[in-house]
Coordinates of C-alpha atoms and ligand atoms in Angstrom, one line a residue:
X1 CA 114.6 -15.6 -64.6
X2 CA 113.7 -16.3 -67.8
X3 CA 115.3 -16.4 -71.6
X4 CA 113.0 -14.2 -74.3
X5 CA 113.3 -13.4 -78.2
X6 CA 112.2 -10.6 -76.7
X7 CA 111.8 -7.7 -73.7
X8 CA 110.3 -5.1 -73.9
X9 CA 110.8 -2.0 -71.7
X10 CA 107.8 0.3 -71.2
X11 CA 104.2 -0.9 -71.3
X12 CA 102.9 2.5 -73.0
X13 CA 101.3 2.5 -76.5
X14 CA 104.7 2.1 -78.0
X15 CA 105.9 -1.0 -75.6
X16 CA 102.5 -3.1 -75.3
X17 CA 101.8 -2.4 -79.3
X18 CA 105.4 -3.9 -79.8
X19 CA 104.7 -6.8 -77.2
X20 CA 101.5 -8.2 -78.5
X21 CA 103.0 -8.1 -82.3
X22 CA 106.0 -9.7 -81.5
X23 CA 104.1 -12.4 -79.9
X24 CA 101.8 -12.7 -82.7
X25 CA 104.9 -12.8 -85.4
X26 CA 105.9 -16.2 -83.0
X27 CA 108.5 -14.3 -80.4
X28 CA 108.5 -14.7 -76.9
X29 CA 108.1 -11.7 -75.8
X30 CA 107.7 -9.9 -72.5
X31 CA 107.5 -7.0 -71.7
X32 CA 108.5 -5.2 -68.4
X33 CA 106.7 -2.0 -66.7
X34 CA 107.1 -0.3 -63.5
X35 CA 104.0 1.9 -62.9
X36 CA 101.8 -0.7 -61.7
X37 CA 99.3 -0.2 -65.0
X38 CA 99.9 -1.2 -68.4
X39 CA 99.0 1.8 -71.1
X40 CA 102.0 4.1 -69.8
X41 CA 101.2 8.3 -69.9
X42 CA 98.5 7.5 -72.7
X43 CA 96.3 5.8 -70.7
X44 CA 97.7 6.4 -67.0
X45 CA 98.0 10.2 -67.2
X46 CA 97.8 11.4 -70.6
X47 CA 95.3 11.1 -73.9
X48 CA 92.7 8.7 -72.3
X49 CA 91.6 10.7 -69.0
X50 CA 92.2 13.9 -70.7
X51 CA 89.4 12.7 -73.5
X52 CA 87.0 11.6 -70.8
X53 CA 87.2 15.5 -69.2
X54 CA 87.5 16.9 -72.7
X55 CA 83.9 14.9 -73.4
X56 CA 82.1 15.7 -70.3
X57 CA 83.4 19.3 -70.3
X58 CA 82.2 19.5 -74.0
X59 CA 79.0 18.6 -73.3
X60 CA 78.4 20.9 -70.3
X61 CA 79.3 23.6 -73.0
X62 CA 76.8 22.2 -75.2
X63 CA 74.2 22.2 -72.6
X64 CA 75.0 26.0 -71.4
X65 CA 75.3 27.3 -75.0
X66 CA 73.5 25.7 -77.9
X67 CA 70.6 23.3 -76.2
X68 CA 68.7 26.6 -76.0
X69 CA 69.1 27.1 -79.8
X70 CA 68.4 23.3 -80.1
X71 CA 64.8 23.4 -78.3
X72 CA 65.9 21.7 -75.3
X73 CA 65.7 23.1 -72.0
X74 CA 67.7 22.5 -69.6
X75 CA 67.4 25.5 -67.1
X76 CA 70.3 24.2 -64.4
X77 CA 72.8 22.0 -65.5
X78 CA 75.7 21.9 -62.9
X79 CA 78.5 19.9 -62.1
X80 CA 79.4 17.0 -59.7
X81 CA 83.5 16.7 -60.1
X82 CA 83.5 13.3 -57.7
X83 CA 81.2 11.8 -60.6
X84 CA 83.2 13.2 -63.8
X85 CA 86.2 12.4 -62.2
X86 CA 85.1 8.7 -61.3
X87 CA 84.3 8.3 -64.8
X88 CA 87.7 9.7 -65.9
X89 CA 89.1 6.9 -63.8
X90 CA 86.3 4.1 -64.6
X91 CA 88.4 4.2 -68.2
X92 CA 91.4 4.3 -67.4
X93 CA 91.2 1.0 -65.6
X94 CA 89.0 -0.7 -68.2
X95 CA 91.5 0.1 -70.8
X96 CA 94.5 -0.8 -69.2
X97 CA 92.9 -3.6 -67.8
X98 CA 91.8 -4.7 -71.5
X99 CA 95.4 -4.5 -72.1
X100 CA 96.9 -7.0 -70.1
X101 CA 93.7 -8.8 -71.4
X102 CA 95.2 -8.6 -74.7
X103 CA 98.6 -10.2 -73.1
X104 CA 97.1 -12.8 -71.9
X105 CA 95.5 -13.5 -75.1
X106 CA 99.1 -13.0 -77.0
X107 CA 101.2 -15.0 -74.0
X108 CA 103.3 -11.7 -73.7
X109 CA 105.0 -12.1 -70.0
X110 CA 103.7 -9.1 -68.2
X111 CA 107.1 -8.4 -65.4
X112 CA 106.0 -5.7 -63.0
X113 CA 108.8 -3.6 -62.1
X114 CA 111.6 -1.2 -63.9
X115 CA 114.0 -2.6 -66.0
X116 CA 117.5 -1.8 -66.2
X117 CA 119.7 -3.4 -69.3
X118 CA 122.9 -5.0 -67.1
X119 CA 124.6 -5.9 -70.2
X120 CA 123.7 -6.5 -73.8
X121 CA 121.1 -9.4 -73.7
X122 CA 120.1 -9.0 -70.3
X123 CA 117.5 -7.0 -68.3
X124 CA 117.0 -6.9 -64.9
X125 CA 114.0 -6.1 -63.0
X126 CA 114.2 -6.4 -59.4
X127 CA 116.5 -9.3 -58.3
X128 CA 115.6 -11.0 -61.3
X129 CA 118.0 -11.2 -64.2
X130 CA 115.9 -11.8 -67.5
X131 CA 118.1 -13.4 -70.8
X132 CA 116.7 -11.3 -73.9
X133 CA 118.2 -11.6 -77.9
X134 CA 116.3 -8.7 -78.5
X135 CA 115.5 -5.6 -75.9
X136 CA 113.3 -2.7 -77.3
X137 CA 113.3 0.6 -75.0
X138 CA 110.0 2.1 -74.9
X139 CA 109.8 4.4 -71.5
X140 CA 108.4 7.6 -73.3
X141 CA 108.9 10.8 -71.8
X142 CA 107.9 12.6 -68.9
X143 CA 107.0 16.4 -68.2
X144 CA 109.8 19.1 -68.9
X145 CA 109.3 22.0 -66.2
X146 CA 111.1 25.3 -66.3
X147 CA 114.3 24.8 -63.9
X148 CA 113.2 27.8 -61.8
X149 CA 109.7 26.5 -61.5
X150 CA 109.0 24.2 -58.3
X151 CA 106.1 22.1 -59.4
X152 CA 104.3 20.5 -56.4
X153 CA 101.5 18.7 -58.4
X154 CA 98.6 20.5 -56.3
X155 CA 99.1 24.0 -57.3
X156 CA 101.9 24.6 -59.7
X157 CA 100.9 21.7 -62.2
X158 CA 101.9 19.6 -65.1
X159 CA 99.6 17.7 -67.2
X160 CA 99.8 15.1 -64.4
X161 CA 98.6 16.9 -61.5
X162 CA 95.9 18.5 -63.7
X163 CA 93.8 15.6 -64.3
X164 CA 93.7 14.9 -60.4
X165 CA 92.5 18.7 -59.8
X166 CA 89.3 18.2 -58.1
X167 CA 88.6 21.7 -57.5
X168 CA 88.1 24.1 -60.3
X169 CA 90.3 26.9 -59.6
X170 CA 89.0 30.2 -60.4
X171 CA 92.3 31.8 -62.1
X172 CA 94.1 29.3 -64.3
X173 CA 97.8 30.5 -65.9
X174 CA 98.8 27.9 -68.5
X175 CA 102.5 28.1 -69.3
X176 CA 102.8 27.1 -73.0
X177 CA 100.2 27.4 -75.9
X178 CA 100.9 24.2 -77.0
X179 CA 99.0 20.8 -77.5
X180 CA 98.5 20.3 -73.5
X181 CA 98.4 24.0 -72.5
X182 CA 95.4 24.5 -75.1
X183 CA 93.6 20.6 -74.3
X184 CA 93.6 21.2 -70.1
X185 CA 92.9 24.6 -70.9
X186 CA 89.9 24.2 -72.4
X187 CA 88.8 21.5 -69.8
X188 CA 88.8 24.5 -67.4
X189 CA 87.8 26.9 -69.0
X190 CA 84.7 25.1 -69.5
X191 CA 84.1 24.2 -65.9
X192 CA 84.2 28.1 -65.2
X193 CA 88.0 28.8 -64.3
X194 CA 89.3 32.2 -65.9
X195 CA 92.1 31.0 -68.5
X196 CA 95.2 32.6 -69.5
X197 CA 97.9 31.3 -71.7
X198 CA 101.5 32.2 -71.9
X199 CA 103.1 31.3 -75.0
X200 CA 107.0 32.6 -75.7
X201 CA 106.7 32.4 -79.4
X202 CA 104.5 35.3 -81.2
X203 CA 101.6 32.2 -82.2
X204 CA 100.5 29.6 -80.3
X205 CA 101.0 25.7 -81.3
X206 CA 104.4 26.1 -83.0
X207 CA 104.8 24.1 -86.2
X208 CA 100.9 24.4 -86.9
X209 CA 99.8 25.6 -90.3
X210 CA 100.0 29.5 -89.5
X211 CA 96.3 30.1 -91.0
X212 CA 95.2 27.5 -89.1
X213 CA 97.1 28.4 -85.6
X214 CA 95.4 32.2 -86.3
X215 CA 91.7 31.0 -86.6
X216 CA 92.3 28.5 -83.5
X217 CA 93.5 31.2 -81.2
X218 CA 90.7 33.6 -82.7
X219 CA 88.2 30.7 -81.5
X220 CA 89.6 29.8 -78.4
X221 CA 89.5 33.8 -77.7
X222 CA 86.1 33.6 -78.0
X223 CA 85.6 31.1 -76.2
X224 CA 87.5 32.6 -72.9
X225 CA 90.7 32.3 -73.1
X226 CA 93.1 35.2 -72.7
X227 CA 96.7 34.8 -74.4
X228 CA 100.0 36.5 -74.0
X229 CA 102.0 36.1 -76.6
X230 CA 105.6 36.4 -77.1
X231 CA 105.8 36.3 -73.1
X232 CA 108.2 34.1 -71.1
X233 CA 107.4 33.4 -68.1
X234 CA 110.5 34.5 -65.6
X235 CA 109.1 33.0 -62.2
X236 CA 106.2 31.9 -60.2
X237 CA 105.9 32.9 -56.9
X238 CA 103.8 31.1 -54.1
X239 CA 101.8 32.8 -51.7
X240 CA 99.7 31.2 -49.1
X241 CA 96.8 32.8 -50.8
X242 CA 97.9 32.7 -54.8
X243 CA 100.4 32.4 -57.2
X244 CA 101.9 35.5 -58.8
X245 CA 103.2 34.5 -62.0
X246 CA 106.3 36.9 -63.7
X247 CA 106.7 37.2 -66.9
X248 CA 108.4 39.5 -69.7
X249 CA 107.6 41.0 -73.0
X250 CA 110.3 39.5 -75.8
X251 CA 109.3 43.0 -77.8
X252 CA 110.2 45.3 -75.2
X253 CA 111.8 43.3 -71.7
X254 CA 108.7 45.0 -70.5
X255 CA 108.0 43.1 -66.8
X256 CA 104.2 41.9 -66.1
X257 CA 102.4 39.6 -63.4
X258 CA 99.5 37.8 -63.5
X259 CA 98.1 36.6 -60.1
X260 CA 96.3 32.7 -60.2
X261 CA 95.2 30.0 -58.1
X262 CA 96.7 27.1 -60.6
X263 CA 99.9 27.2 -62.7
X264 CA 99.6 24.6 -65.4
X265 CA 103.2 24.1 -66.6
X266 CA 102.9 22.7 -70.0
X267 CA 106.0 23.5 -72.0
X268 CA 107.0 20.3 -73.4
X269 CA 107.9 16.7 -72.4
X270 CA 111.4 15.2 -72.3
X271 CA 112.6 11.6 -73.0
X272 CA 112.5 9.3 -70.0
X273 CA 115.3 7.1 -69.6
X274 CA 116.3 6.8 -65.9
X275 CA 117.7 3.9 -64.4
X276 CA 118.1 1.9 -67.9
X277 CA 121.7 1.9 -67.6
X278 CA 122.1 3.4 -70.5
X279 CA 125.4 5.3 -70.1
X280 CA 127.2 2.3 -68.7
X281 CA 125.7 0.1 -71.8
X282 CA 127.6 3.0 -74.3
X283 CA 124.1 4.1 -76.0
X284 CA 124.5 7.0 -78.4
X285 CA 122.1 9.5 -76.9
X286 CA 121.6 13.5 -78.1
X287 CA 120.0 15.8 -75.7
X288 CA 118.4 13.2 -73.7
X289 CA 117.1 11.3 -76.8
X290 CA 118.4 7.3 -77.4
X291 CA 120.2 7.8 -81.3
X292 CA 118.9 4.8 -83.7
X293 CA 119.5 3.6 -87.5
X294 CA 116.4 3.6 -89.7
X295 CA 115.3 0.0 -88.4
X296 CA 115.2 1.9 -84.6
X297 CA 118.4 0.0 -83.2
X298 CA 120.7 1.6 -81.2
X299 CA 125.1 1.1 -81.9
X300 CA 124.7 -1.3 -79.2
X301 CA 123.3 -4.3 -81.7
X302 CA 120.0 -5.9 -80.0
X303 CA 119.0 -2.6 -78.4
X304 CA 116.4 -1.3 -80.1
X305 CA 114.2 2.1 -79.3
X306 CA 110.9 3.4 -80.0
X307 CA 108.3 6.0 -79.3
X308 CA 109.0 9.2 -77.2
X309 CA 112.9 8.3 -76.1
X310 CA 113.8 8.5 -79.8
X311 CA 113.6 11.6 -82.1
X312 CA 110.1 12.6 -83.5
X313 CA 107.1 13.8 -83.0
X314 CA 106.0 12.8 -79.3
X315 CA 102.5 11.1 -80.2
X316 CA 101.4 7.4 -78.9
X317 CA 100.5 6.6 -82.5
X318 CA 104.0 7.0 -83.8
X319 CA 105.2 4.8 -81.1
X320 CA 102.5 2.6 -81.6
X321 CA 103.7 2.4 -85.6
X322 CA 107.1 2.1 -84.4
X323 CA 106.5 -0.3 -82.0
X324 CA 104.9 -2.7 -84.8
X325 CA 107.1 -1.9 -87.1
X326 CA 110.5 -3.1 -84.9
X327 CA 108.2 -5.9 -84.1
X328 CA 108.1 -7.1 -87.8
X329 CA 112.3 -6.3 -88.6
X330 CA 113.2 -8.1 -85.0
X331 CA 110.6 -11.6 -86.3
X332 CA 112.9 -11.0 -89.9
X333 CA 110.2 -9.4 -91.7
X334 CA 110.3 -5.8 -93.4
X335 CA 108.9 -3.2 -90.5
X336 CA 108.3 0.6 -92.0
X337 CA 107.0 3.7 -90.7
X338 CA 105.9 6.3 -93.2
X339 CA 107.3 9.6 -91.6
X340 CA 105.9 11.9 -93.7
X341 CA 102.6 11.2 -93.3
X342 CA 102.1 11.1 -89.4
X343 CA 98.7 13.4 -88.4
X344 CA 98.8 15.1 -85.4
X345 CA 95.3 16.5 -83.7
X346 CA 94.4 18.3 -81.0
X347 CA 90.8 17.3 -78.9
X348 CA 89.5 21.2 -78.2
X349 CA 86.2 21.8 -79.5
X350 CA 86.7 22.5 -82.3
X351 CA 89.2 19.7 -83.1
X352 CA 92.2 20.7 -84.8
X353 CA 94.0 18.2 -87.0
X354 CA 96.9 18.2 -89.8
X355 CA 99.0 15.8 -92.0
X356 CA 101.7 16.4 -94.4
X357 CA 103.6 19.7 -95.3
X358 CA 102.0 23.4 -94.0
X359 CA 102.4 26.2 -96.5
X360 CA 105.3 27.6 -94.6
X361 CA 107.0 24.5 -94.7
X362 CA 106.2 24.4 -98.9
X363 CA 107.4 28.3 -99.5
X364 CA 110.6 27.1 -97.3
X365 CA 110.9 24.4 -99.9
X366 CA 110.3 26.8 -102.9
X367 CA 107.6 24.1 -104.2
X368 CA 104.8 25.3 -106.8
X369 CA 101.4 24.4 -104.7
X370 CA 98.2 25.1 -105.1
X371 CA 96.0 26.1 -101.6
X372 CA 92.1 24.9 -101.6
X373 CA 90.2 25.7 -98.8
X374 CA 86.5 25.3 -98.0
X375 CA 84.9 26.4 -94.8
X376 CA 82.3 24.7 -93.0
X377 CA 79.7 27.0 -93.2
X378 CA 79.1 25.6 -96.2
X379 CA 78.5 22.5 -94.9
X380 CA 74.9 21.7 -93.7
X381 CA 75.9 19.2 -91.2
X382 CA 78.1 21.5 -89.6
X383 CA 75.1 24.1 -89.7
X384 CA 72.3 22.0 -88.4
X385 CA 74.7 20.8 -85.6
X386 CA 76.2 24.2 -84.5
X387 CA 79.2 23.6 -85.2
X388 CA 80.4 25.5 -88.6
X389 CA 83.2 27.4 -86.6
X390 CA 86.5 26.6 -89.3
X391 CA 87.4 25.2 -92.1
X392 CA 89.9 22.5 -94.6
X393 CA 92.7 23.5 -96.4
X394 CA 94.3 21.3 -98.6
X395 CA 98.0 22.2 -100.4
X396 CA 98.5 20.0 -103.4
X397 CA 101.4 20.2 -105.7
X398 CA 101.1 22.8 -108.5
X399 CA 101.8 20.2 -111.4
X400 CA 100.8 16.8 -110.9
X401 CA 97.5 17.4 -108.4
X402 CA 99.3 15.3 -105.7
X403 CA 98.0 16.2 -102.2
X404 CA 100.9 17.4 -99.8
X405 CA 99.3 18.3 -97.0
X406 CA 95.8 19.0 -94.9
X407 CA 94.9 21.1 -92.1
X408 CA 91.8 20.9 -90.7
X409 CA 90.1 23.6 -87.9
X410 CA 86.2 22.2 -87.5
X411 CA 84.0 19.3 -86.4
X412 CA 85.8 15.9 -86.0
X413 CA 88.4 17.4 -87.4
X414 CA 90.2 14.8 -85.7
X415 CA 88.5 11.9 -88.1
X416 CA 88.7 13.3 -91.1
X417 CA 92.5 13.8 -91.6
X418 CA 92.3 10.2 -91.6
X419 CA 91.0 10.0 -95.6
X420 CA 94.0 12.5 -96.5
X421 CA 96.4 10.0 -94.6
X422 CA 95.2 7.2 -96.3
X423 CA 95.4 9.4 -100.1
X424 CA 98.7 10.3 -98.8
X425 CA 100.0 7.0 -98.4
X426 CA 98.5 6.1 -101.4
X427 CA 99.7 9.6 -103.9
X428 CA 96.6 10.4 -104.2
X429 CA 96.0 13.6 -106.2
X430 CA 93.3 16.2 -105.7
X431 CA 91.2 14.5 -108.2
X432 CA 90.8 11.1 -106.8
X433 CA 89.8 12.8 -103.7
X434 CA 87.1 14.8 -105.3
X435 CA 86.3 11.5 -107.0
X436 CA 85.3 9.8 -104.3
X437 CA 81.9 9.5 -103.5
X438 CA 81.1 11.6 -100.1
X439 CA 77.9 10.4 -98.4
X440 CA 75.4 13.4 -97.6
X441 CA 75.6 14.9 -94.9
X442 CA 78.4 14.5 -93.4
X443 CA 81.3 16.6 -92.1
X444 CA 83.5 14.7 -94.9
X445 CA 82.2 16.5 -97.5
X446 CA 83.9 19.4 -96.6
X447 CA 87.2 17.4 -97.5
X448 CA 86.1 16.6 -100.5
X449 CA 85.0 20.5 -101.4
X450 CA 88.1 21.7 -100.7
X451 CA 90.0 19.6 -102.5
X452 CA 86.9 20.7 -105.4
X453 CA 88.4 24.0 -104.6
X454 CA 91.9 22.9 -105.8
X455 CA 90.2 22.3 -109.3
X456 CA 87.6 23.6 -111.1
X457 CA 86.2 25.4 -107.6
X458 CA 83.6 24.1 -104.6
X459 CA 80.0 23.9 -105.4
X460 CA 78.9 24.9 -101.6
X461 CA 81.0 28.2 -101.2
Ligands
NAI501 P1 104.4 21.6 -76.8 O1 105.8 21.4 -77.3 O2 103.2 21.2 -77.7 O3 104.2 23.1 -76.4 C1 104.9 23.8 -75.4 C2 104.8 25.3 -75.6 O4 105.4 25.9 -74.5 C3 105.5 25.8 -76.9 O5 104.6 26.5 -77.6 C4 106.6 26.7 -76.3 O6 106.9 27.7 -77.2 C5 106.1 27.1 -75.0 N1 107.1 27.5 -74.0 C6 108.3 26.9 -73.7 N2 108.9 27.6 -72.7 C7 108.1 28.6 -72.3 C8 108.2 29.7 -71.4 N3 109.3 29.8 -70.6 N4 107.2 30.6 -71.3 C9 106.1 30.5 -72.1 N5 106.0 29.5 -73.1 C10 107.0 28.6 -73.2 O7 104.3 20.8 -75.4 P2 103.1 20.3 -74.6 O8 101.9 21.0 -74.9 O9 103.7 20.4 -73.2 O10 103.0 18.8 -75.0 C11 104.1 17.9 -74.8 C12 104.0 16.8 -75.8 O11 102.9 16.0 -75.6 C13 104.0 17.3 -77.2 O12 105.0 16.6 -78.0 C14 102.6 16.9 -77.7 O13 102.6 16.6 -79.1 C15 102.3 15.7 -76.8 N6 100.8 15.7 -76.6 C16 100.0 15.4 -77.7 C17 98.6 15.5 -77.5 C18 97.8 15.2 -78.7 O14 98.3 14.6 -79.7 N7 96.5 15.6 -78.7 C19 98.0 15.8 -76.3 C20 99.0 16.1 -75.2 C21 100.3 16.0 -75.4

């Protein structure tokens, strides 16, 4: 037993951020985590291993399809899973090791075990009772299966059981044309499996700038995948041989099956909050989610919440910028999180990335806006690399210039949305973008053309 400024609860990108700012702002902080790893579904199960198979599987695509065009010959590339998966797991443990690195560095407490809050001011984690002025949930969320889907992690999957796959299945159903459905997707789709996805809504990647969502699926299509749309997905059944998944038409209630080795169930994640005692501590919570004020604290004063258990988009850099940011308000400083201007990307090849409003969201809104869009055809980087598949489209406001939003289909599409956050932050117009000096050649310039576009017009297109 010890007394803390601070505990935190969940060692994910939300809780560890949280933790080693805390400590650097002079709390004593620990912070408590169950799993047996700091980094929670980020690291563990989530964005880190999924990158490492996104990268390797990228490459193998590379090598089949463009080193031909590029001179190099290559004639039998082929894969050993053992070694791509060792290497999956090879970074997982040196970042979550580097984490507790960095706790050592900070003198954060790391506590192995799950928390529960006993009473305000107190956590317990095993038979130890921990005394904490300040408690900050952080557990994140966990997979959200249909109720009449059975998922056994081996063949009826979520994200989780996906990245252990070892064998590539030959047919792959992917419930949900969303962020994971389209990510794991494209992992197997490259290693050879035969990809469909199911998606309920009429477009996949719901909330996505609808130009943008349209070009991606056209792309992926190409690529392999098969999509049907406006489908949900009624059962799965198991055989000892396959999976026969049911699904139905929302235009007609006309039935359909589609038989397949792997089910990946990827329709959404849900906060995970189990075993905190939250219910017996009287948090506010709505549909699963803890309820804060704008400086993340629950009604119950010195509970605080961050990350995936609190409402949002479910992304480990808003729980990282909340995590800082109730950091800073707990030490008596002023923590702030700039909602508006949170990017989201997705890692297929090509990257998909946005920030700020979409134009549906701005016609909803009745706003004057002005659309610039450049593709990167017209960019010779993007040409002498093979990769001019897409394009930038800026939306500005129709009066003053300002930049409202980007969404971005292409190359590193998941780097460059970072120069409209920072104009963002900053109200930066159109103009100061196209002021900017771009070095040549790079993939940025395409940025900067389409914001050219929103003015006097691109040179390149
Ligand atoms: P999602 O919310 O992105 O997509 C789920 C999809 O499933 C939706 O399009 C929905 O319409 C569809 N769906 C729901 N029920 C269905 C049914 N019965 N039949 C057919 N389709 C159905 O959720 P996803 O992909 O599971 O990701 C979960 C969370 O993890 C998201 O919040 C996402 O932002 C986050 N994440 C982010 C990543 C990134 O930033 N690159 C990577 C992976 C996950």
């Amino acid at each position: 037993m010890a007394d803390y400024d601070l505990v935190v609860i969940g060692g994910g990108p939300g809780g560890y951020v949280c933790a080693i700012r805390a400590a650097q702002l002079g709390l004593k902080t620990a912070c408590v985590e169950g799993r047996g790893a700091l980094g929670g579904t980020c690291l563990n199960v989530g964005c880190i291993p999924s990158k490492a198979l996104l990268h390797a599987t990228e490459l193998l695509h590379e090598a089949k399809h463009n080193f031909d065009t590029l001179g190099i010959i290559a004639e039998s590339v082929s894969v050993d899973m053992k070694k791509m998966y060792a290497h999956k797991i090879n970074v997982i443990k040196s970042n979550t090791d580097g984490i507790e690195f960095l706790f050592k560095k900070n003198k954060v407490d790391y506590i192995k075990g799950w928390g529960e809050i006993v009473e305000p001011g107190k956590v317990k984690v095993g038979d130890d009772v921990h005394n904490a002025k300040n408690i900050v949930i952080a557990t994140g969320s966990e997979p959200a299966s249909l109720p009449f889907i059975e998922v056994d992690e081996e063949r009826i999957v979520t994200s989780t059981g996906a990245l252990e796959l070892t064998k590539i299945p030959k047919k792959l159903v992917v419930i949900g044309g969303g962020v994971i459905g389209l990510e794991l997707g494209s992992v197997f789709g490259r290693l050879g499996a035969e990809v469909t996805v199911i998606e309920f809504l009429d477009e996949i990647t719901p909330g996505m700038d609808k130009e943008v969502a349209k070009s991606f699926r056209r792309i992926l299509s190409k690529q392999g995948f098969k999509f049907q749309l406006g489908a949900a997905v009624t059962g799965v059944e198991k055989l000892k041989s396959k999976l026969k998944v049911a699904y139905k038409k929302r235009k007609d209630d006309s039935e359909h099956q589609i038989d397949a080795d792997v089910v990946l169930v990827a329709t959404g994640r849900r906060p995970y909050t189990e075993g905190l005692g939250l219910e017996a501590l009287g948090v506010t919570m709505d549909r699963g989610l803890v309820m804060t004020d704008a400086a993340w604290q629950t009604n119950v004063a010195g509970v605080y919440a961050i990350g995936d258990v609190t409402e949002g988009p479910m992304l480990a850099h808003k729980a990282e910028d909340e995590g800082m940011a109730v950091a800073e308000q707990i030490a008596g400083r002023h923590g702030h999180v700039n909602y508006a201007v949170i990017p989201g990307v997705i890692y297929t090849a090509p990257e998909v990335s946005s920030v700020g409003l979409t134009e549906e969201a701005l016609k909803e809104q009745g706003r004057a806006y002005k659309v610039g869009k450049f593709p990167f055809m017209g960019n010779g980087r993007a040409k002498a690399n093979l990769v001019s598949e897409g394009f930038v489209k800026l939306l500005s406001d129709k009066e003053t210039g300002q930049v409202l939003g980007a969404h971005i289909i292409g190359p590193a599409a998941g780097d460059l949305i970072h120069e409209i956050c920072v104009g963002m932050e900053m109200g930066a117009t159109s103009a100061d973008i196209v002021k900017t000096c771009h070095a040549h050649p790079t993939f940025s310039e395409a940025v900067r053309e389409a914001a050219l576009a929103l003015g006097d017009g691109a040179i390149h297109a």
